[in-house]
PDB file of C-alpha atoms in Angstrom:
ATOM      1  CA  UNK A  26    -310.962 -52.990  33.050  1.00  0.00           C
ATOM      2  CA  UNK A  27    -314.286 -54.583  32.194  1.00  0.00           C
ATOM      3  CA  UNK A  28    -314.486 -58.542  31.677  1.00  0.00           C
ATOM      4  CA  UNK A  29    -317.045 -60.371  29.405  1.00  0.00           C
ATOM      5  CA  UNK A  30    -318.971 -61.331  32.304  1.00  0.00           C
ATOM      6  CA  UNK A  31    -319.970 -57.709  32.692  1.00  0.00           C
ATOM      7  CA  UNK A  32    -321.141 -57.695  28.905  1.00  0.00           C
ATOM      8  CA  UNK A  33    -324.731 -58.741  27.749  1.00  0.00           C
ATOM      9  CA  UNK A  34    -323.722 -61.296  24.991  1.00  0.00           C
ATOM     10  CA  UNK A  35    -327.024 -61.222  23.418  1.00  0.00           C
ATOM     11  CA  UNK A  36    -326.401 -57.465  22.733  1.00  0.00           C
ATOM     12  CA  UNK A  37    -323.031 -57.524  21.324  1.00  0.00           C
ATOM     13  CA  UNK A  38    -322.954 -55.055  18.179  1.00  0.00           C
ATOM     14  CA  UNK A  39    -322.859 -56.976  15.004  1.00  0.00           C
ATOM     15  CA  UNK A  40    -320.356 -54.664  13.302  1.00  0.00           C
ATOM     16  CA  UNK A  41    -317.604 -52.557  14.989  1.00  0.00           C
ATOM     17  CA  UNK A  42    -315.449 -50.204  13.080  1.00  0.00           C
ATOM     18  CA  UNK A  43    -312.052 -49.177  14.427  1.00  0.00           C
ATOM     19  CA  UNK A  44    -309.928 -46.141  13.451  1.00  0.00           C
ATOM     20  CA  UNK A  45    -306.545 -47.334  14.938  1.00  0.00           C
ATOM     21  CA  UNK A  46    -305.006 -44.137  15.867  1.00  0.00           C
ATOM     22  CA  UNK A  47    -301.776 -43.220  17.686  1.00  0.00           C
ATOM     23  CA  UNK A  48    -299.191 -45.389  16.388  1.00  0.00           C
ATOM     24  CA  UNK A  49    -296.813 -42.776  15.408  1.00  0.00           C
ATOM     25  CA  UNK A  50    -297.302 -40.586  18.408  1.00  0.00           C
ATOM     26  CA  UNK A  51    -296.812 -43.761  20.637  1.00  0.00           C
ATOM     27  CA  UNK A  52    -293.564 -44.253  19.019  1.00  0.00           C
ATOM     28  CA  UNK A  53    -292.332 -40.898  19.268  1.00  0.00           C
ATOM     29  CA  UNK A  54    -293.277 -40.594  23.012  1.00  0.00           C
ATOM     30  CA  UNK A  55    -290.736 -43.396  23.648  1.00  0.00           C
ATOM     31  CA  UNK A  56    -287.864 -41.958  21.353  1.00  0.00           C
ATOM     32  CA  UNK A  57    -288.664 -44.650  18.623  1.00  0.00           C
ATOM     33  CA  UNK A  58    -289.288 -44.185  14.903  1.00  0.00           C
ATOM     34  CA  UNK A  59    -292.788 -43.822  13.944  1.00  0.00           C
ATOM     35  CA  UNK A  60    -292.675 -47.014  12.066  1.00  0.00           C
ATOM     36  CA  UNK A  61    -292.054 -48.905  15.428  1.00  0.00           C
ATOM     37  CA  UNK A  62    -295.488 -47.802  16.392  1.00  0.00           C
ATOM     38  CA  UNK A  63    -296.913 -49.304  13.571  1.00  0.00           C
ATOM     39  CA  UNK A  64    -295.157 -52.673  14.126  1.00  0.00           C
ATOM     40  CA  UNK A  65    -296.544 -52.443  18.135  1.00  0.00           C
ATOM     41  CA  UNK A  66    -300.063 -51.913  16.560  1.00  0.00           C
ATOM     42  CA  UNK A  67    -299.982 -55.353  14.916  1.00  0.00           C
ATOM     43  CA  UNK A  68    -300.050 -57.142  18.441  1.00  0.00           C
ATOM     44  CA  UNK A  69    -303.273 -54.705  19.338  1.00  0.00           C
ATOM     45  CA  UNK A  70    -304.950 -55.594  16.203  1.00  0.00           C
ATOM     46  CA  UNK A  71    -304.821 -59.225  16.624  1.00  0.00           C
ATOM     47  CA  UNK A  72    -305.600 -59.189  20.170  1.00  0.00           C
ATOM     48  CA  UNK A  73    -308.766 -57.197  19.261  1.00  0.00           C
ATOM     49  CA  UNK A  74    -309.708 -59.649  16.470  1.00  0.00           C
ATOM     50  CA  UNK A  75    -309.366 -62.513  19.027  1.00  0.00           C
ATOM     51  CA  UNK A  76    -311.527 -60.539  21.430  1.00  0.00           C
ATOM     52  CA  UNK A  77    -314.146 -59.904  18.674  1.00  0.00           C
ATOM     53  CA  UNK A  78    -314.214 -63.648  17.909  1.00  0.00           C
ATOM     54  CA  UNK A  79    -314.559 -64.818  21.551  1.00  0.00           C
ATOM     55  CA  UNK A  80    -317.711 -62.612  21.985  1.00  0.00           C
ATOM     56  CA  UNK A  81    -319.374 -63.340  18.622  1.00  0.00           C
ATOM     57  CA  UNK A  82    -318.882 -59.825  16.634  1.00  0.00           C
ATOM     58  CA  UNK A  83    -319.827 -60.724  13.159  1.00  0.00           C
ATOM     59  CA  UNK A  84    -318.060 -57.901  11.207  1.00  0.00           C
ATOM     60  CA  UNK A  85    -315.016 -55.950  12.282  1.00  0.00           C
ATOM     61  CA  UNK A  86    -313.679 -53.211  10.056  1.00  0.00           C
ATOM     62  CA  UNK A  87    -310.360 -51.380  10.458  1.00  0.00           C
ATOM     63  CA  UNK A  88    -308.712 -48.287   8.870  1.00  0.00           C
ATOM     64  CA  UNK A  89    -305.389 -49.514   7.751  1.00  0.00           C
ATOM     65  CA  UNK A  90    -304.347 -46.790   5.166  1.00  0.00           C
ATOM     66  CA  UNK A  91    -306.424 -43.856   4.142  1.00  0.00           C
ATOM     67  CA  UNK A  92    -306.337 -41.854   0.728  1.00  0.00           C
ATOM     68  CA  UNK A  93    -304.791 -38.986   2.784  1.00  0.00           C
ATOM     69  CA  UNK A  94    -301.975 -41.347   4.054  1.00  0.00           C
ATOM     70  CA  UNK A  95    -300.234 -40.790   0.942  1.00  0.00           C
ATOM     71  CA  UNK A  96    -299.192 -37.313   1.944  1.00  0.00           C
ATOM     72  CA  UNK A  97    -296.973 -38.916   4.750  1.00  0.00           C
ATOM     73  CA  UNK A  98    -293.209 -38.966   4.328  1.00  0.00           C
ATOM     74  CA  UNK A  99    -292.381 -41.279   1.415  1.00  0.00           C
ATOM     75  CA  UNK A 100    -290.414 -43.673   3.787  1.00  0.00           C
ATOM     76  CA  UNK A 101    -293.190 -43.996   6.067  1.00  0.00           C
ATOM     77  CA  UNK A 102    -295.731 -44.570   3.053  1.00  0.00           C
ATOM     78  CA  UNK A 103    -293.413 -47.357   1.633  1.00  0.00           C
ATOM     79  CA  UNK A 104    -293.232 -48.833   5.139  1.00  0.00           C
ATOM     80  CA  UNK A 105    -297.038 -49.005   5.423  1.00  0.00           C
ATOM     81  CA  UNK A 106    -297.373 -50.684   2.246  1.00  0.00           C
ATOM     82  CA  UNK A 107    -294.819 -53.249   2.777  1.00  0.00           C
ATOM     83  CA  UNK A 108    -295.953 -53.813   6.332  1.00  0.00           C
ATOM     84  CA  UNK A 109    -299.593 -54.406   5.564  1.00  0.00           C
ATOM     85  CA  UNK A 110    -298.381 -56.793   2.726  1.00  0.00           C
ATOM     86  CA  UNK A 111    -296.229 -58.620   5.444  1.00  0.00           C
ATOM     87  CA  UNK A 112    -299.088 -58.829   7.959  1.00  0.00           C
ATOM     88  CA  UNK A 113    -301.312 -60.400   5.091  1.00  0.00           C
ATOM     89  CA  UNK A 114    -298.696 -62.999   4.193  1.00  0.00           C
ATOM     90  CA  UNK A 115    -297.958 -64.011   7.832  1.00  0.00           C
ATOM     91  CA  UNK A 116    -301.300 -63.825   9.251  1.00  0.00           C
ATOM     92  CA  UNK A 117    -304.017 -64.772   6.639  1.00  0.00           C
ATOM     93  CA  UNK A 118    -303.824 -68.616   7.087  1.00  0.00           C
ATOM     94  CA  UNK A 119    -304.243 -68.145  10.683  1.00  0.00           C
ATOM     95  CA  UNK A 120    -307.204 -66.024  10.237  1.00  0.00           C
ATOM     96  CA  UNK A 121    -308.598 -68.525   7.681  1.00  0.00           C
ATOM     97  CA  UNK A 122    -308.263 -71.497  10.163  1.00  0.00           C
ATOM     98  CA  UNK A 123    -310.263 -69.311  12.707  1.00  0.00           C
ATOM     99  CA  UNK A 124    -313.120 -69.021  10.258  1.00  0.00           C
ATOM    100  CA  UNK A 125    -312.538 -65.445   9.369  1.00  0.00           C
ATOM    101  CA  UNK A 126    -313.609 -63.903   6.045  1.00  0.00           C
ATOM    102  CA  UNK A 127    -311.189 -61.447   4.879  1.00  0.00           C
ATOM    103  CA  UNK A 128    -312.320 -58.370   2.590  1.00  0.00           C
ATOM    104  CA  UNK A 129    -310.821 -55.162   1.578  1.00  0.00           C
ATOM    105  CA  UNK A 130    -312.404 -51.639   0.683  1.00  0.00           C
ATOM    106  CA  UNK A 131    -310.841 -48.901  -0.928  1.00  0.00           C
ATOM    107  CA  UNK A 132    -309.739 -47.479  -4.264  1.00  0.00           C
ATOM    108  CA  UNK A 133    -307.647 -49.777  -6.426  1.00  0.00           C
ATOM    109  CA  UNK A 134    -305.584 -47.244  -8.319  1.00  0.00           C
ATOM    110  CA  UNK A 135    -302.191 -47.174  -9.584  1.00  0.00           C
ATOM    111  CA  UNK A 136    -300.568 -46.084  -6.339  1.00  0.00           C
ATOM    112  CA  UNK A 137    -301.325 -49.518  -4.857  1.00  0.00           C
ATOM    113  CA  UNK A 138    -298.658 -51.930  -6.030  1.00  0.00           C
ATOM    114  CA  UNK A 139    -300.148 -54.775  -8.129  1.00  0.00           C
ATOM    115  CA  UNK A 140    -298.365 -57.324  -6.029  1.00  0.00           C
ATOM    116  CA  UNK A 141    -300.459 -56.094  -3.289  1.00  0.00           C
ATOM    117  CA  UNK A 142    -303.738 -55.856  -4.904  1.00  0.00           C
ATOM    118  CA  UNK A 143    -302.942 -59.591  -6.163  1.00  0.00           C
ATOM    119  CA  UNK A 144    -302.361 -60.583  -2.630  1.00  0.00           C
ATOM    120  CA  UNK A 145    -305.773 -58.964  -1.519  1.00  0.00           C
ATOM    121  CA  UNK A 146    -307.702 -60.686  -4.173  1.00  0.00           C
ATOM    122  CA  UNK A 147    -305.837 -64.141  -3.181  1.00  0.00           C
ATOM    123  CA  UNK A 148    -306.713 -63.587   0.467  1.00  0.00           C
ATOM    124  CA  UNK A 149    -310.403 -62.717  -0.460  1.00  0.00           C
ATOM    125  CA  UNK A 150    -310.589 -65.719  -2.525  1.00  0.00           C
ATOM    126  CA  UNK A 151    -309.071 -67.994   0.376  1.00  0.00           C
ATOM    127  CA  UNK A 152    -311.271 -66.863   2.728  1.00  0.00           C
ATOM    128  CA  UNK A 153    -314.393 -66.234   0.989  1.00  0.00           C
ATOM    129  CA  UNK A 154    -316.574 -69.093   2.246  1.00  0.00           C
ATOM    130  CA  UNK A 155    -315.574 -68.584   6.082  1.00  0.00           C
ATOM    131  CA  UNK A 156    -318.635 -67.418   8.074  1.00  0.00           C
ATOM    132  CA  UNK A 157    -317.480 -66.933  11.557  1.00  0.00           C
ATOM    133  CA  UNK A 158    -316.512 -63.154  11.214  1.00  0.00           C
ATOM    134  CA  UNK A 159    -315.938 -60.822   8.566  1.00  0.00           C
ATOM    135  CA  UNK A 160    -312.613 -58.816   8.995  1.00  0.00           C
ATOM    136  CA  UNK A 161    -312.833 -55.987   6.546  1.00  0.00           C
ATOM    137  CA  UNK A 162    -309.425 -53.877   5.897  1.00  0.00           C
ATOM    138  CA  UNK A 163    -309.916 -50.412   4.530  1.00  0.00           C
ATOM    139  CA  UNK A 164    -306.670 -49.619   2.509  1.00  0.00           C
ATOM    140  CA  UNK A 165    -306.222 -46.525   0.180  1.00  0.00           C
ATOM    141  CA  UNK A 166    -309.904 -45.749   1.539  1.00  0.00           C
ATOM    142  CA  UNK A 167    -311.597 -42.422   1.861  1.00  0.00           C
ATOM    143  CA  UNK A 168    -315.200 -42.121   2.769  1.00  0.00           C
ATOM    144  CA  UNK A 169    -315.658 -39.139   0.375  1.00  0.00           C
ATOM    145  CA  UNK A 170    -313.950 -41.063  -2.298  1.00  0.00           C
ATOM    146  CA  UNK A 171    -316.318 -43.929  -1.714  1.00  0.00           C
ATOM    147  CA  UNK A 172    -319.447 -41.785  -2.123  1.00  0.00           C
ATOM    148  CA  UNK A 173    -317.883 -40.236  -5.294  1.00  0.00           C
ATOM    149  CA  UNK A 174    -317.216 -43.584  -6.901  1.00  0.00           C
ATOM    150  CA  UNK A 175    -320.611 -44.785  -6.043  1.00  0.00           C
ATOM    151  CA  UNK A 176    -322.236 -41.743  -7.680  1.00  0.00           C
ATOM    152  CA  UNK A 177    -319.868 -42.363 -10.736  1.00  0.00           C
ATOM    153  CA  UNK A 178    -321.299 -45.678 -10.862  1.00  0.00           C
ATOM    154  CA  UNK A 179    -324.817 -44.392 -10.787  1.00  0.00           C
ATOM    155  CA  UNK A 180    -324.113 -42.218 -13.713  1.00  0.00           C
ATOM    156  CA  UNK A 181    -322.315 -45.060 -15.683  1.00  0.00           C
ATOM    157  CA  UNK A 182    -325.475 -47.080 -15.230  1.00  0.00           C
ATOM    158  CA  UNK A 183    -327.537 -44.292 -16.925  1.00  0.00           C
ATOM    159  CA  UNK A 184    -330.238 -43.927 -13.948  1.00  0.00           C
ATOM    160  CA  UNK A 185    -331.938 -40.768 -14.038  1.00  0.00           C
ATOM    161  CA  UNK A 186    -331.689 -38.290 -11.115  1.00  0.00           C
ATOM    162  CA  UNK A 187    -335.558 -38.910 -10.147  1.00  0.00           C
ATOM    163  CA  UNK A 188    -334.813 -42.668  -9.711  1.00  0.00           C
ATOM    164  CA  UNK A 189    -331.785 -42.202  -7.353  1.00  0.00           C
ATOM    165  CA  UNK A 190    -332.558 -43.125  -3.521  1.00  0.00           C
ATOM    166  CA  UNK A 191    -330.251 -43.722  -0.859  1.00  0.00           C
ATOM    167  CA  UNK A 192    -330.384 -47.499  -1.973  1.00  0.00           C
ATOM    168  CA  UNK A 193    -329.365 -46.614  -5.163  1.00  0.00           C
ATOM    169  CA  UNK A 194    -325.986 -45.135  -3.840  1.00  0.00           C
ATOM    170  CA  UNK A 195    -325.765 -47.733  -0.869  1.00  0.00           C
ATOM    171  CA  UNK A 196    -325.788 -50.658  -3.616  1.00  0.00           C
ATOM    172  CA  UNK A 197    -322.827 -49.085  -5.183  1.00  0.00           C
ATOM    173  CA  UNK A 198    -320.473 -48.622  -2.275  1.00  0.00           C
ATOM    174  CA  UNK A 199    -317.358 -50.502  -2.095  1.00  0.00           C
ATOM    175  CA  UNK A 200    -318.944 -53.537  -0.384  1.00  0.00           C
ATOM    176  CA  UNK A 201    -322.590 -53.356  -0.628  1.00  0.00           C
ATOM    177  CA  UNK A 202    -323.113 -56.412   1.647  1.00  0.00           C
ATOM    178  CA  UNK A 203    -321.290 -54.609   4.492  1.00  0.00           C
ATOM    179  CA  UNK A 204    -323.898 -53.720   7.297  1.00  0.00           C
ATOM    180  CA  UNK A 205    -323.660 -50.179   8.727  1.00  0.00           C
ATOM    181  CA  UNK A 206    -321.240 -50.260  11.808  1.00  0.00           C
ATOM    182  CA  UNK A 207    -323.481 -50.247  15.184  1.00  0.00           C
ATOM    183  CA  UNK A 208    -320.326 -49.008  16.898  1.00  0.00           C
ATOM    184  CA  UNK A 209    -317.123 -47.197  15.863  1.00  0.00           C
ATOM    185  CA  UNK A 210    -314.047 -46.777  18.231  1.00  0.00           C
ATOM    186  CA  UNK A 211    -311.325 -44.385  17.802  1.00  0.00           C
ATOM    187  CA  UNK A 212    -308.263 -44.326  19.657  1.00  0.00           C
ATOM    188  CA  UNK A 213    -305.481 -41.944  20.837  1.00  0.00           C
ATOM    189  CA  UNK A 214    -307.853 -39.058  22.085  1.00  0.00           C
ATOM    190  CA  UNK A 215    -308.854 -37.703  18.742  1.00  0.00           C
ATOM    191  CA  UNK A 216    -312.596 -36.908  18.321  1.00  0.00           C
ATOM    192  CA  UNK A 217    -313.260 -37.216  14.696  1.00  0.00           C
ATOM    193  CA  UNK A 218    -314.152 -39.619  12.077  1.00  0.00           C
ATOM    194  CA  UNK A 219    -311.261 -38.759   9.688  1.00  0.00           C
ATOM    195  CA  UNK A 220    -313.087 -39.595   6.398  1.00  0.00           C
ATOM    196  CA  UNK A 221    -313.944 -43.021   7.522  1.00  0.00           C
ATOM    197  CA  UNK A 222    -317.012 -44.910   6.454  1.00  0.00           C
ATOM    198  CA  UNK A 223    -318.862 -41.485   6.228  1.00  0.00           C
ATOM    199  CA  UNK A 224    -321.929 -43.134   4.573  1.00  0.00           C
ATOM    200  CA  UNK A 225    -322.009 -45.959   6.615  1.00  0.00           C
ATOM    201  CA  UNK A 226    -321.719 -44.378  10.154  1.00  0.00           C
ATOM    202  CA  UNK A 227    -324.637 -42.117   9.831  1.00  0.00           C
ATOM    203  CA  UNK A 228    -326.186 -43.611  12.690  1.00  0.00           C
ATOM    204  CA  UNK A 229    -323.396 -45.674  14.369  1.00  0.00           C
ATOM    205  CA  UNK A 230    -322.603 -45.073  18.052  1.00  0.00           C
ATOM    206  CA  UNK A 231    -319.096 -43.277  18.464  1.00  0.00           C
ATOM    207  CA  UNK A 232    -316.788 -43.938  21.207  1.00  0.00           C
ATOM    208  CA  UNK A 233    -313.594 -42.355  21.805  1.00  0.00           C
ATOM    209  CA  UNK A 234    -310.705 -43.343  24.199  1.00  0.00           C
ATOM    210  CA  UNK A 235    -307.388 -41.834  24.994  1.00  0.00           C
ATOM    211  CA  UNK A 236    -305.465 -45.026  24.777  1.00  0.00           C
ATOM    212  CA  UNK A 237    -302.992 -45.122  21.866  1.00  0.00           C
ATOM    213  CA  UNK A 238    -303.707 -48.035  19.495  1.00  0.00           C
ATOM    214  CA  UNK A 239    -300.512 -50.052  20.399  1.00  0.00           C
ATOM    215  CA  UNK A 240    -301.654 -50.233  23.907  1.00  0.00           C
ATOM    216  CA  UNK A 241    -305.406 -50.968  23.064  1.00  0.00           C
ATOM    217  CA  UNK A 242    -306.438 -54.633  23.925  1.00  0.00           C
ATOM    218  CA  UNK A 243    -309.482 -56.739  23.932  1.00  0.00           C
ATOM    219  CA  UNK A 244    -310.227 -55.572  27.503  1.00  0.00           C
ATOM    220  CA  UNK A 245    -310.310 -51.848  25.964  1.00  0.00           C
ATOM    221  CA  UNK A 246    -312.619 -53.464  23.389  1.00  0.00           C
ATOM    222  CA  UNK A 247    -314.882 -54.906  25.909  1.00  0.00           C
ATOM    223  CA  UNK A 248    -315.212 -51.563  27.734  1.00  0.00           C
ATOM    224  CA  UNK A 249    -316.124 -49.822  24.504  1.00  0.00           C
ATOM    225  CA  UNK A 250    -318.944 -52.286  24.080  1.00  0.00           C
ATOM    226  CA  UNK A 251    -320.209 -52.008  27.746  1.00  0.00           C
ATOM    227  CA  UNK A 252    -320.337 -48.439  27.146  1.00  0.00           C
ATOM    228  CA  UNK A 253    -322.364 -49.079  23.779  1.00  0.00           C
ATOM    229  CA  UNK A 254    -324.729 -51.319  25.630  1.00  0.00           C
ATOM    230  CA  UNK A 255    -325.590 -48.435  28.022  1.00  0.00           C
ATOM    231  CA  UNK A 256    -326.731 -46.276  25.236  1.00  0.00           C
ATOM    232  CA  UNK A 257    -330.263 -46.115  23.664  1.00  0.00           C
ATOM    233  CA  UNK A 258    -330.431 -46.222  19.743  1.00  0.00           C
ATOM    234  CA  UNK A 259    -333.434 -44.637  18.620  1.00  0.00           C
ATOM    235  CA  UNK A 260    -332.698 -43.887  14.784  1.00  0.00           C
ATOM    236  CA  UNK A 261    -335.044 -40.976  14.880  1.00  0.00           C
ATOM    237  CA  UNK A 262    -337.778 -42.528  16.972  1.00  0.00           C
ATOM    238  CA  UNK A 263    -338.827 -41.159  20.428  1.00  0.00           C
ATOM    239  CA  UNK A 264    -337.592 -43.086  23.203  1.00  0.00           C
ATOM    240  CA  UNK A 265    -340.592 -45.685  24.376  1.00  0.00           C
ATOM    241  CA  UNK A 266    -340.264 -44.003  27.994  1.00  0.00           C
ATOM    242  CA  UNK A 267    -340.120 -40.634  26.683  1.00  0.00           C
ATOM    243  CA  UNK A 268    -336.846 -39.859  28.445  1.00  0.00           C
ATOM    244  CA  UNK A 269    -333.917 -38.089  26.266  1.00  0.00           C
ATOM    245  CA  UNK A 270    -330.254 -39.233  26.972  1.00  0.00           C
ATOM    246  CA  UNK A 271    -327.711 -36.828  25.951  1.00  0.00           C
ATOM    247  CA  UNK A 272    -325.408 -39.614  25.046  1.00  0.00           C
ATOM    248  CA  UNK A 273    -327.809 -41.180  22.408  1.00  0.00           C
ATOM    249  CA  UNK A 274    -329.346 -38.554  20.625  1.00  0.00           C
ATOM    250  CA  UNK A 275    -327.671 -39.204  17.295  1.00  0.00           C
ATOM    251  CA  UNK A 276    -328.588 -35.527  16.264  1.00  0.00           C
ATOM    252  CA  UNK A 277    -332.295 -36.823  16.165  1.00  0.00           C
ATOM    253  CA  UNK A 278    -333.722 -35.141  19.033  1.00  0.00           C
TER     254      UNK A 278
END
């Protein structure tokens, strides 16, 4: 496993996004209820948060509950809502003391209990002036839903079609201050974004690992960052040395 000494701390990605996948399968492979995988994922999450803090990551965004997760069995949905509420209640003061600003992105609709929405608001207010790292929790979040909601906001603002630009949309995303992720990590051997930050991930580097989320630790985070540091990000430009790397094309040739 890579150690921090192998990383260039001057080239740590400013914003890392994580799809925390594999909790349920991790539990089932051990003969446990799927909910136990979510419990085990909490330790992984906060070890990653600590690792990110240690090396100076400025933004960390995690996919906690998607708009599609409502389709899961009712008992699991209820557990996830209550579990996320419990984590906030137990962990927010600790994160606050560590200088972490906590934010949330996602739809605030009737399916989300008001007590949880109130807790999110209180947590955002409590930590608003912290500046060491911004920890964003995507809850009741869907990338397509975010784009739809942004377009609705453009329409509501009465902006004519000929005045709409990418910036017009970006300013109406759930958190316009959020920078685009430099690196997106997905665990558990799946190779897709699953409706996560569709607008924001346009030029992010993608990293996939077979490790299930409950087994993921800061060392795995550092390994992902090491892989990121080996890539060349061109954003449509030609490489200065004229070379082309298969792992860094980003679809830009």
